[in-house]
Amino acid sequence: MKIKVSFQPLQRSIAVLLCFLLSPLSAPTFADDNNSSFDEPVGKITGLVSIATRNRTNSNIRDVVRAKDNLSTNTSGRMRIELHDGSILSVGSESELKIVKHNPATGETIGTVPRLGRAETRQAIEAAERAFPAWRKKTAKERAAIMRHWFDLMMANQEDLAKLMTTEQGKPLTESKGEVAYAASFLEWFGEEAKRIYGDTIPSHQADKRIVVTKEPIGVVACITPWNFPLAMITRKAGPAIAAGCTVVLKPASQTPFSALALAELAERAGVPNGVFNVITGAASEIGGELTSNPIVRKLSFTGSTETGKLLMAQCASTVKKLSLELGGNAPFIVFDDADLDAAVEGAITSKYRNTGQTCVCANRLLVQDAVYDAFATKLADAVKKLKPANGLEPGATQGPLIDDRAVEKVESHISDATSKGATVLVGGKRHALGGRFFEPTVLTNVTPAMAIAREETFGPVAPLFHFKSEADAIALANDTEFGLASYFYGRDIGRIWRVAEALEYGIVGINTGLISTEVAPFGGVKESGIGREGSKYGIEEFLEIKYLCIGGI
Ligand code: ADP
């Protein structure tokens, strides 16, 4: 298989190109300035995806990433990007080897990425293995400097990365901008944190011995990420891994490959050496099969569905890989009768409707105490009516489309199941007049545990309101699930705040807030929501091994 990059004549002054190599053994080949066309295979290894630039100092990600009008495919199925200077960049794979990516808001084709498989994944893993010794040898300060540069480049290109994200994922531009900053924060935080990977000395059990504990990077790390946070889910894994001295092979979601590729471009511009951060797009089960069975890979960090997580966990068993899994949730959002209802509504809007309800920490069940049920429902309905579904690039949009048709069907099925069993639609309840994958932000009342929405993650803009009587009822209802990622509650009584916080079987508890994500805090779940934590001082530990040195004959 050959993956080619071609430029049309005349237009190469900025000449940004997508090429497919990160192996330390193979350098990119660039056309010289006098050539008017460039149609050679780029690099010797075709399976590894990265973006390289001919003129790193002057070019800007803006040249690569532009709003949807400038992203299109030509007849050969290659992605065509118009650069700021009017030049045309054509990238992509041979037509039979591509994944076609559509804009979820418009259905238009954005472009294609290579459909790579097992062999190319193995090449990527081997490239990461070759890069590992030199990268781990660098001092933490040296690695931190590169990561800081990577962070700076993300922030300098925040607007363009956000436009790309909205185009391929659908979320409103303001949310995309927020995510770019959130994603970048993991590079900054973990670059610094690498300087604080401390070991231990332990008082010895024998007079002539000394006990020392050191920490080492685990080695080659595989990351598999979802589409709902196309950048942040990557940097939350690759950030600590790379900071710790590991090298990474990343498989981004097929729905959002371009953000991952843009991130790889910025990594390269920041000075992340070849082979340290490899991005591979293509067939999930083939790539996943190689990542989980190849003995060179020492760790898998996955975010996605519980079903896929269980499969990958089983696949990792044969080579006993270390695992971090961030899986599904079924978050309760409890409103006690002493809650500040306006604050609770604000928190519910943030937690439930952010990213059109497509986050694993979205409130999935709103449990409201009887005395405030009607008042809360009315206030929430009023706030939901003010939400604005629209193409995420439109000013004022607050609700983008759902990611695909399957997602729309799931939302519909949860609503029809609930209403058939006695729930009432207070607001919304159907596909939006905009058509396509837009759905009306919805509030359901009189929802009960007998309905599917009580047990399954809806992953859409539907707030189901359950009744409860007492604190004990709320806790029992909240914990009645196999999931245990995020939970939320609103109330003012200090004794109850402690009791409920301690009783909730969840990795994360938001108390009087609907927004809990930050790079400085540990994110992760219990029960079937996963294993391990991301972010914070705990997050870097996931990519380290402990080594115990026992020194005798002292
Ligand atoms: P979602 O429902 O959010 O798409 P998935 O668990 O299906 O959740 O997908 C999360 C990530 O896992 C994506 O990158 C997807 O391509 C990948 N994935 C899905 N199935 C497999 C598999 N069998 N092996 C490896 N990766 C997979």
mmCIF file with all atom_site columns, C-alpha atoms in Angstrom, residues 376-522:
data_model
loop_
_atom_site.group_PDB
_atom_site.id
_atom_site.type_symbol
_atom_site.label_atom_id
_atom_site.label_alt_id
_atom_site.label_comp_id
_atom_site.label_asym_id
_atom_site.label_entity_id
_atom_site.label_seq_id
_atom_site.pdbx_PDB_ins_code
_atom_site.Cartn_x
_atom_site.Cartn_y
_atom_site.Cartn_z
_atom_site.occupancy
_atom_site.B_iso_or_equiv
_atom_site.pdbx_formal_charge
_atom_site.auth_seq_id
_atom_site.auth_comp_id
_atom_site.auth_asym_id
_atom_site.auth_atom_id
_atom_site.pdbx_PDB_model_num
ATOM 1   C CA . PHE A 1 376 ? -37.536 22.299 39.927 1.00 0.00 ? 376 PHE A CA 1
ATOM 2   C CA . ALA A 1 377 ? -39.266 20.790 36.863 1.00 0.00 ? 377 ALA A CA 1
ATOM 3   C CA . THR A 1 378 ? -40.783 24.144 35.909 1.00 0.00 ? 378 THR A CA 1
ATOM 4   C CA . LYS A 1 379 ? -37.511 26.042 36.305 1.00 0.00 ? 379 LYS A CA 1
ATOM 5   C CA . LEU A 1 380 ? -35.594 23.408 34.365 1.00 0.00 ? 380 LEU A CA 1
ATOM 6   C CA . ALA A 1 381 ? -38.154 23.406 31.549 1.00 0.00 ? 381 ALA A CA 1
ATOM 7   C CA . ASP A 1 382 ? -37.886 27.210 31.285 1.00 0.00 ? 382 ASP A CA 1
ATOM 8   C CA . ALA A 1 383 ? -34.101 27.001 31.043 1.00 0.00 ? 383 ALA A CA 1
ATOM 9   C CA . VAL A 1 384 ? -34.215 24.182 28.478 1.00 0.00 ? 384 VAL A CA 1
ATOM 10  C CA . LYS A 1 385 ? -36.535 26.196 26.229 1.00 0.00 ? 385 LYS A CA 1
ATOM 11  C CA . LYS A 1 386 ? -33.772 28.800 25.950 1.00 0.00 ? 386 LYS A CA 1
ATOM 12  C CA . LEU A 1 387 ? -31.225 26.327 24.537 1.00 0.00 ? 387 LEU A CA 1
ATOM 13  C CA . LYS A 1 388 ? -30.479 26.820 20.857 1.00 0.00 ? 388 LYS A CA 1
ATOM 14  C CA . PRO A 1 389 ? -29.952 23.809 18.614 1.00 0.00 ? 389 PRO A CA 1
ATOM 15  C CA . ALA A 1 390 ? -27.949 24.825 15.531 1.00 0.00 ? 390 ALA A CA 1
ATOM 16  C CA . ASN A 1 391 ? -24.891 24.031 13.491 1.00 0.00 ? 391 ASN A CA 1
ATOM 17  C CA . GLY A 1 392 ? -22.111 24.463 16.033 1.00 0.00 ? 392 GLY A CA 1
ATOM 18  C CA . LEU A 1 393 ? -20.385 27.043 13.831 1.00 0.00 ? 393 LEU A CA 1
ATOM 19  C CA . GLU A 1 394 ? -23.394 29.372 14.071 1.00 0.00 ? 394 GLU A CA 1
ATOM 20  C CA . PRO A 1 395 ? -23.118 32.145 16.664 1.00 0.00 ? 395 PRO A CA 1
ATOM 21  C CA . GLY A 1 396 ? -25.231 31.430 19.723 1.00 0.00 ? 396 GLY A CA 1
ATOM 22  C CA . ALA A 1 397 ? -25.572 27.683 19.095 1.00 0.00 ? 397 ALA A CA 1
ATOM 23  C CA . THR A 1 398 ? -25.727 25.748 22.356 1.00 0.00 ? 398 THR A CA 1
ATOM 24  C CA . GLN A 1 399 ? -26.844 22.313 21.109 1.00 0.00 ? 399 GLN A CA 1
ATOM 25  C CA . GLY A 1 400 ? -25.119 20.656 18.187 1.00 0.00 ? 400 GLY A CA 1
ATOM 26  C CA . PRO A 1 401 ? -26.313 17.554 16.363 1.00 0.00 ? 401 PRO A CA 1
ATOM 27  C CA . LEU A 1 402 ? -25.939 14.063 17.758 1.00 0.00 ? 402 LEU A CA 1
ATOM 28  C CA . ILE A 1 403 ? -22.967 12.185 16.388 1.00 0.00 ? 403 ILE A CA 1
ATOM 29  C CA . ASP A 1 404 ? -24.810 9.723  14.147 1.00 0.00 ? 404 ASP A CA 1
ATOM 30  C CA . ASP A 1 405 ? -28.181 8.215  13.274 1.00 0.00 ? 405 ASP A CA 1
ATOM 31  C CA . ARG A 1 406 ? -27.780 5.418  15.816 1.00 0.00 ? 406 ARG A CA 1
ATOM 32  C CA . ALA A 1 407 ? -27.459 8.021  18.569 1.00 0.00 ? 407 ALA A CA 1
ATOM 33  C CA . VAL A 1 408 ? -30.706 9.699  17.448 1.00 0.00 ? 408 VAL A CA 1
ATOM 34  C CA . GLU A 1 409 ? -32.489 6.354  17.397 1.00 0.00 ? 409 GLU A CA 1
ATOM 35  C CA . LYS A 1 410 ? -31.334 5.551  20.934 1.00 0.00 ? 410 LYS A CA 1
ATOM 36  C CA . VAL A 1 411 ? -32.665 8.856  22.259 1.00 0.00 ? 411 VAL A CA 1
ATOM 37  C CA . GLU A 1 412 ? -35.973 8.271  20.507 1.00 0.00 ? 412 GLU A CA 1
ATOM 38  C CA . SER A 1 413 ? -36.250 4.753  21.881 1.00 0.00 ? 413 SER A CA 1
ATOM 39  C CA . HIS A 1 414 ? -35.595 5.923  25.457 1.00 0.00 ? 414 HIS A CA 1
ATOM 40  C CA . ILE A 1 415 ? -38.312 8.563  25.158 1.00 0.00 ? 415 ILE A CA 1
ATOM 41  C CA . SER A 1 416 ? -40.872 6.235  23.618 1.00 0.00 ? 416 SER A CA 1
ATOM 42  C CA . ASP A 1 417 ? -40.148 3.526  26.180 1.00 0.00 ? 417 ASP A CA 1
ATOM 43  C CA . ALA A 1 418 ? -40.533 6.049  29.017 1.00 0.00 ? 418 ALA A CA 1
ATOM 44  C CA . THR A 1 419 ? -43.749 7.602  27.700 1.00 0.00 ? 419 THR A CA 1
ATOM 45  C CA . SER A 1 420 ? -45.259 4.183  27.028 1.00 0.00 ? 420 SER A CA 1
ATOM 46  C CA . LYS A 1 421 ? -44.714 3.406  30.719 1.00 0.00 ? 421 LYS A CA 1
ATOM 47  C CA . GLY A 1 422 ? -46.219 6.621  32.076 1.00 0.00 ? 422 GLY A CA 1
ATOM 48  C CA . ALA A 1 423 ? -43.624 9.404  31.740 1.00 0.00 ? 423 ALA A CA 1
ATOM 49  C CA . THR A 1 424 ? -44.718 12.835 30.492 1.00 0.00 ? 424 THR A CA 1
ATOM 50  C CA . VAL A 1 425 ? -42.867 15.031 28.004 1.00 0.00 ? 425 VAL A CA 1
ATOM 51  C CA . LEU A 1 426 ? -42.577 18.484 29.578 1.00 0.00 ? 426 LEU A CA 1
ATOM 52  C CA . VAL A 1 427 ? -40.394 20.004 26.828 1.00 0.00 ? 427 VAL A CA 1
ATOM 53  C CA . GLY A 1 428 ? -39.086 18.666 23.504 1.00 0.00 ? 428 GLY A CA 1
ATOM 54  C CA . GLY A 1 429 ? -39.428 14.958 22.922 1.00 0.00 ? 429 GLY A CA 1
ATOM 55  C CA . LYS A 1 430 ? -38.798 14.629 19.181 1.00 0.00 ? 430 LYS A CA 1
ATOM 56  C CA . ARG A 1 431 ? -36.391 15.222 16.326 1.00 0.00 ? 431 ARG A CA 1
ATOM 57  C CA . HIS A 1 432 ? -35.701 18.912 15.784 1.00 0.00 ? 432 HIS A CA 1
ATOM 58  C CA . ALA A 1 433 ? -37.165 20.833 12.849 1.00 0.00 ? 433 ALA A CA 1
ATOM 59  C CA . LEU A 1 434 ? -33.585 21.378 11.627 1.00 0.00 ? 434 LEU A CA 1
ATOM 60  C CA . GLY A 1 435 ? -33.653 17.721 10.581 1.00 0.00 ? 435 GLY A CA 1
ATOM 61  C CA . GLY A 1 436 ? -30.684 15.397 10.303 1.00 0.00 ? 436 GLY A CA 1
ATOM 62  C CA . ARG A 1 437 ? -29.262 14.514 13.669 1.00 0.00 ? 437 ARG A CA 1
ATOM 63  C CA . PHE A 1 438 ? -30.643 17.465 15.581 1.00 0.00 ? 438 PHE A CA 1
ATOM 64  C CA . PHE A 1 439 ? -32.877 16.595 18.515 1.00 0.00 ? 439 PHE A CA 1
ATOM 65  C CA . GLU A 1 440 ? -35.028 18.823 20.705 1.00 0.00 ? 440 GLU A CA 1
ATOM 66  C CA . PRO A 1 441 ? -33.621 19.317 24.202 1.00 0.00 ? 441 PRO A CA 1
ATOM 67  C CA . THR A 1 442 ? -36.077 17.318 26.277 1.00 0.00 ? 442 THR A CA 1
ATOM 68  C CA . VAL A 1 443 ? -37.375 17.095 29.850 1.00 0.00 ? 443 VAL A CA 1
ATOM 69  C CA . LEU A 1 444 ? -39.399 14.087 30.998 1.00 0.00 ? 444 LEU A CA 1
ATOM 70  C CA . THR A 1 445 ? -41.319 13.948 34.281 1.00 0.00 ? 445 THR A CA 1
ATOM 71  C CA . ASN A 1 446 ? -42.678 11.043 36.318 1.00 0.00 ? 446 ASN A CA 1
ATOM 72  C CA . VAL A 1 447 ? -39.884 8.755  35.226 1.00 0.00 ? 447 VAL A CA 1
ATOM 73  C CA . THR A 1 448 ? -39.493 5.503  37.188 1.00 0.00 ? 448 THR A CA 1
ATOM 74  C CA . PRO A 1 449 ? -36.797 2.840  37.629 1.00 0.00 ? 449 PRO A CA 1
ATOM 75  C CA . ALA A 1 450 ? -38.853 0.476  35.437 1.00 0.00 ? 450 ALA A CA 1
ATOM 76  C CA . MET A 1 451 ? -37.947 2.474  32.323 1.00 0.00 ? 451 MET A CA 1
ATOM 77  C CA . ALA A 1 452 ? -34.921 1.788  30.084 1.00 0.00 ? 452 ALA A CA 1
ATOM 78  C CA . ILE A 1 453 ? -33.646 5.330  30.630 1.00 0.00 ? 453 ILE A CA 1
ATOM 79  C CA . ALA A 1 454 ? -33.073 4.461  34.304 1.00 0.00 ? 454 ALA A CA 1
ATOM 80  C CA . ARG A 1 455 ? -30.605 1.704  33.459 1.00 0.00 ? 455 ARG A CA 1
ATOM 81  C CA . GLU A 1 456 ? -28.896 2.758  30.219 1.00 0.00 ? 456 GLU A CA 1
ATOM 82  C CA . GLU A 1 457 ? -26.828 5.788  29.333 1.00 0.00 ? 457 GLU A CA 1
ATOM 83  C CA . THR A 1 458 ? -28.967 7.904  26.975 1.00 0.00 ? 458 THR A CA 1
ATOM 84  C CA . PHE A 1 459 ? -26.064 9.948  25.559 1.00 0.00 ? 459 PHE A CA 1
ATOM 85  C CA . GLY A 1 460 ? -28.435 12.605 24.311 1.00 0.00 ? 460 GLY A CA 1
ATOM 86  C CA . PRO A 1 461 ? -30.279 15.767 25.406 1.00 0.00 ? 461 PRO A CA 1
ATOM 87  C CA . VAL A 1 462 ? -32.950 14.166 27.587 1.00 0.00 ? 462 VAL A CA 1
ATOM 88  C CA . ALA A 1 463 ? -33.381 14.955 31.294 1.00 0.00 ? 463 ALA A CA 1
ATOM 89  C CA . PRO A 1 464 ? -35.569 12.344 33.016 1.00 0.00 ? 464 PRO A CA 1
ATOM 90  C CA . LEU A 1 465 ? -36.940 13.476 36.400 1.00 0.00 ? 465 LEU A CA 1
ATOM 91  C CA . PHE A 1 466 ? -37.463 10.806 39.068 1.00 0.00 ? 466 PHE A CA 1
ATOM 92  C CA . HIS A 1 467 ? -39.266 11.362 42.404 1.00 0.00 ? 467 HIS A CA 1
ATOM 93  C CA . PHE A 1 468 ? -37.774 10.444 45.779 1.00 0.00 ? 468 PHE A CA 1
ATOM 94  C CA . LYS A 1 469 ? -38.947 10.891 49.381 1.00 0.00 ? 469 LYS A CA 1
ATOM 95  C CA . SER A 1 470 ? -35.990 10.557 51.778 1.00 0.00 ? 470 SER A CA 1
ATOM 96  C CA . GLU A 1 471 ? -32.207 10.764 51.831 1.00 0.00 ? 471 GLU A CA 1
ATOM 97  C CA . ALA A 1 472 ? -32.043 6.962  52.099 1.00 0.00 ? 472 ALA A CA 1
ATOM 98  C CA . ASP A 1 473 ? -34.295 6.598  49.039 1.00 0.00 ? 473 ASP A CA 1
ATOM 99  C CA . ALA A 1 474 ? -32.086 8.947  47.034 1.00 0.00 ? 474 ALA A CA 1
ATOM 100 C CA . ILE A 1 475 ? -28.936 7.022  47.919 1.00 0.00 ? 475 ILE A CA 1
ATOM 101 C CA . ALA A 1 476 ? -30.524 3.665  47.140 1.00 0.00 ? 476 ALA A CA 1
ATOM 102 C CA . LEU A 1 477 ? -31.813 4.896  43.787 1.00 0.00 ? 477 LEU A CA 1
ATOM 103 C CA . ALA A 1 478 ? -28.492 6.547  42.927 1.00 0.00 ? 478 ALA A CA 1
ATOM 104 C CA . ASN A 1 479 ? -26.464 3.420  43.649 1.00 0.00 ? 479 ASN A CA 1
ATOM 105 C CA . ASP A 1 480 ? -28.860 1.055  41.889 1.00 0.00 ? 480 ASP A CA 1
ATOM 106 C CA . THR A 1 481 ? -26.702 0.643  38.790 1.00 0.00 ? 481 THR A CA 1
ATOM 107 C CA . GLU A 1 482 ? -23.644 -1.323 37.704 1.00 0.00 ? 482 GLU A CA 1
ATOM 108 C CA . PHE A 1 483 ? -21.949 1.981  36.839 1.00 0.00 ? 483 PHE A CA 1
ATOM 109 C CA . GLY A 1 484 ? -20.006 4.294  39.131 1.00 0.00 ? 484 GLY A CA 1
ATOM 110 C CA . LEU A 1 485 ? -18.378 7.201  37.289 1.00 0.00 ? 485 LEU A CA 1
ATOM 111 C CA . ALA A 1 486 ? -19.836 10.642 38.137 1.00 0.00 ? 486 ALA A CA 1
ATOM 112 C CA . SER A 1 487 ? -22.622 11.655 40.517 1.00 0.00 ? 487 SER A CA 1
ATOM 113 C CA . TYR A 1 488 ? -23.967 15.025 41.589 1.00 0.00 ? 488 TYR A CA 1
ATOM 114 C CA . PHE A 1 489 ? -26.127 16.418 44.346 1.00 0.00 ? 489 PHE A CA 1
ATOM 115 C CA . TYR A 1 490 ? -27.479 19.762 45.476 1.00 0.00 ? 490 TYR A CA 1
ATOM 116 C CA . GLY A 1 491 ? -28.292 20.557 49.113 1.00 0.00 ? 491 GLY A CA 1
ATOM 117 C CA . ARG A 1 492 ? -27.095 22.861 51.886 1.00 0.00 ? 492 ARG A CA 1
ATOM 118 C CA . ASP A 1 493 ? -27.215 20.762 55.041 1.00 0.00 ? 493 ASP A CA 1
ATOM 119 C CA . ILE A 1 494 ? -23.587 20.130 55.981 1.00 0.00 ? 494 ILE A CA 1
ATOM 120 C CA . GLY A 1 495 ? -24.242 16.867 57.792 1.00 0.00 ? 495 GLY A CA 1
ATOM 121 C CA . ARG A 1 496 ? -26.165 15.495 54.833 1.00 0.00 ? 496 ARG A CA 1
ATOM 122 C CA . ILE A 1 497 ? -23.491 16.668 52.405 1.00 0.00 ? 497 ILE A CA 1
ATOM 123 C CA . TRP A 1 498 ? -20.940 14.454 54.152 1.00 0.00 ? 498 TRP A CA 1
ATOM 124 C CA . ARG A 1 499 ? -23.299 11.504 54.574 1.00 0.00 ? 499 ARG A CA 1
ATOM 125 C CA . VAL A 1 500 ? -24.400 11.488 50.951 1.00 0.00 ? 500 VAL A CA 1
ATOM 126 C CA . ALA A 1 501 ? -20.909 12.122 49.567 1.00 0.00 ? 501 ALA A CA 1
ATOM 127 C CA . GLU A 1 502 ? -19.636 9.108  51.502 1.00 0.00 ? 502 GLU A CA 1
ATOM 128 C CA . ALA A 1 503 ? -22.572 6.864  50.581 1.00 0.00 ? 503 ALA A CA 1
ATOM 129 C CA . LEU A 1 504 ? -22.455 7.397  46.823 1.00 0.00 ? 504 LEU A CA 1
ATOM 130 C CA . GLU A 1 505 ? -20.642 4.527  45.090 1.00 0.00 ? 505 GLU A CA 1
ATOM 131 C CA . TYR A 1 506 ? -18.986 6.731  42.488 1.00 0.00 ? 506 TYR A CA 1
ATOM 132 C CA . GLY A 1 507 ? -15.458 7.806  41.595 1.00 0.00 ? 507 GLY A CA 1
ATOM 133 C CA . ILE A 1 508 ? -16.537 11.443 41.271 1.00 0.00 ? 508 ILE A CA 1
ATOM 134 C CA . VAL A 1 509 ? -19.079 13.404 43.339 1.00 0.00 ? 509 VAL A CA 1
ATOM 135 C CA . GLY A 1 510 ? -20.057 16.927 42.291 1.00 0.00 ? 510 GLY A CA 1
ATOM 136 C CA . ILE A 1 511 ? -21.584 18.759 45.265 1.00 0.00 ? 511 ILE A CA 1
ATOM 137 C CA . ASN A 1 512 ? -23.522 21.897 44.361 1.00 0.00 ? 512 ASN A CA 1
ATOM 138 C CA . THR A 1 513 ? -21.850 21.948 40.968 1.00 0.00 ? 513 THR A CA 1
ATOM 139 C CA . GLY A 1 514 ? -22.507 20.347 37.598 1.00 0.00 ? 514 GLY A CA 1
ATOM 140 C CA . LEU A 1 515 ? -19.003 20.773 36.261 1.00 0.00 ? 515 LEU A CA 1
ATOM 141 C CA . ILE A 1 516 ? -16.262 18.574 37.692 1.00 0.00 ? 516 ILE A CA 1
ATOM 142 C CA . SER A 1 517 ? -13.631 18.182 34.956 1.00 0.00 ? 517 SER A CA 1
ATOM 143 C CA . THR A 1 518 ? -10.205 19.724 35.461 1.00 0.00 ? 518 THR A CA 1
ATOM 144 C CA . GLU A 1 519 ? -6.685  18.508 34.810 1.00 0.00 ? 519 GLU A CA 1
ATOM 145 C CA . VAL A 1 520 ? -5.745  18.892 38.492 1.00 0.00 ? 520 VAL A CA 1
ATOM 146 C CA . ALA A 1 521 ? -8.311  16.387 39.838 1.00 0.00 ? 521 ALA A CA 1
ATOM 147 C CA . PRO A 1 522 ? -8.521  12.594 39.466 1.00 0.00 ? 522 PRO A CA 1
#
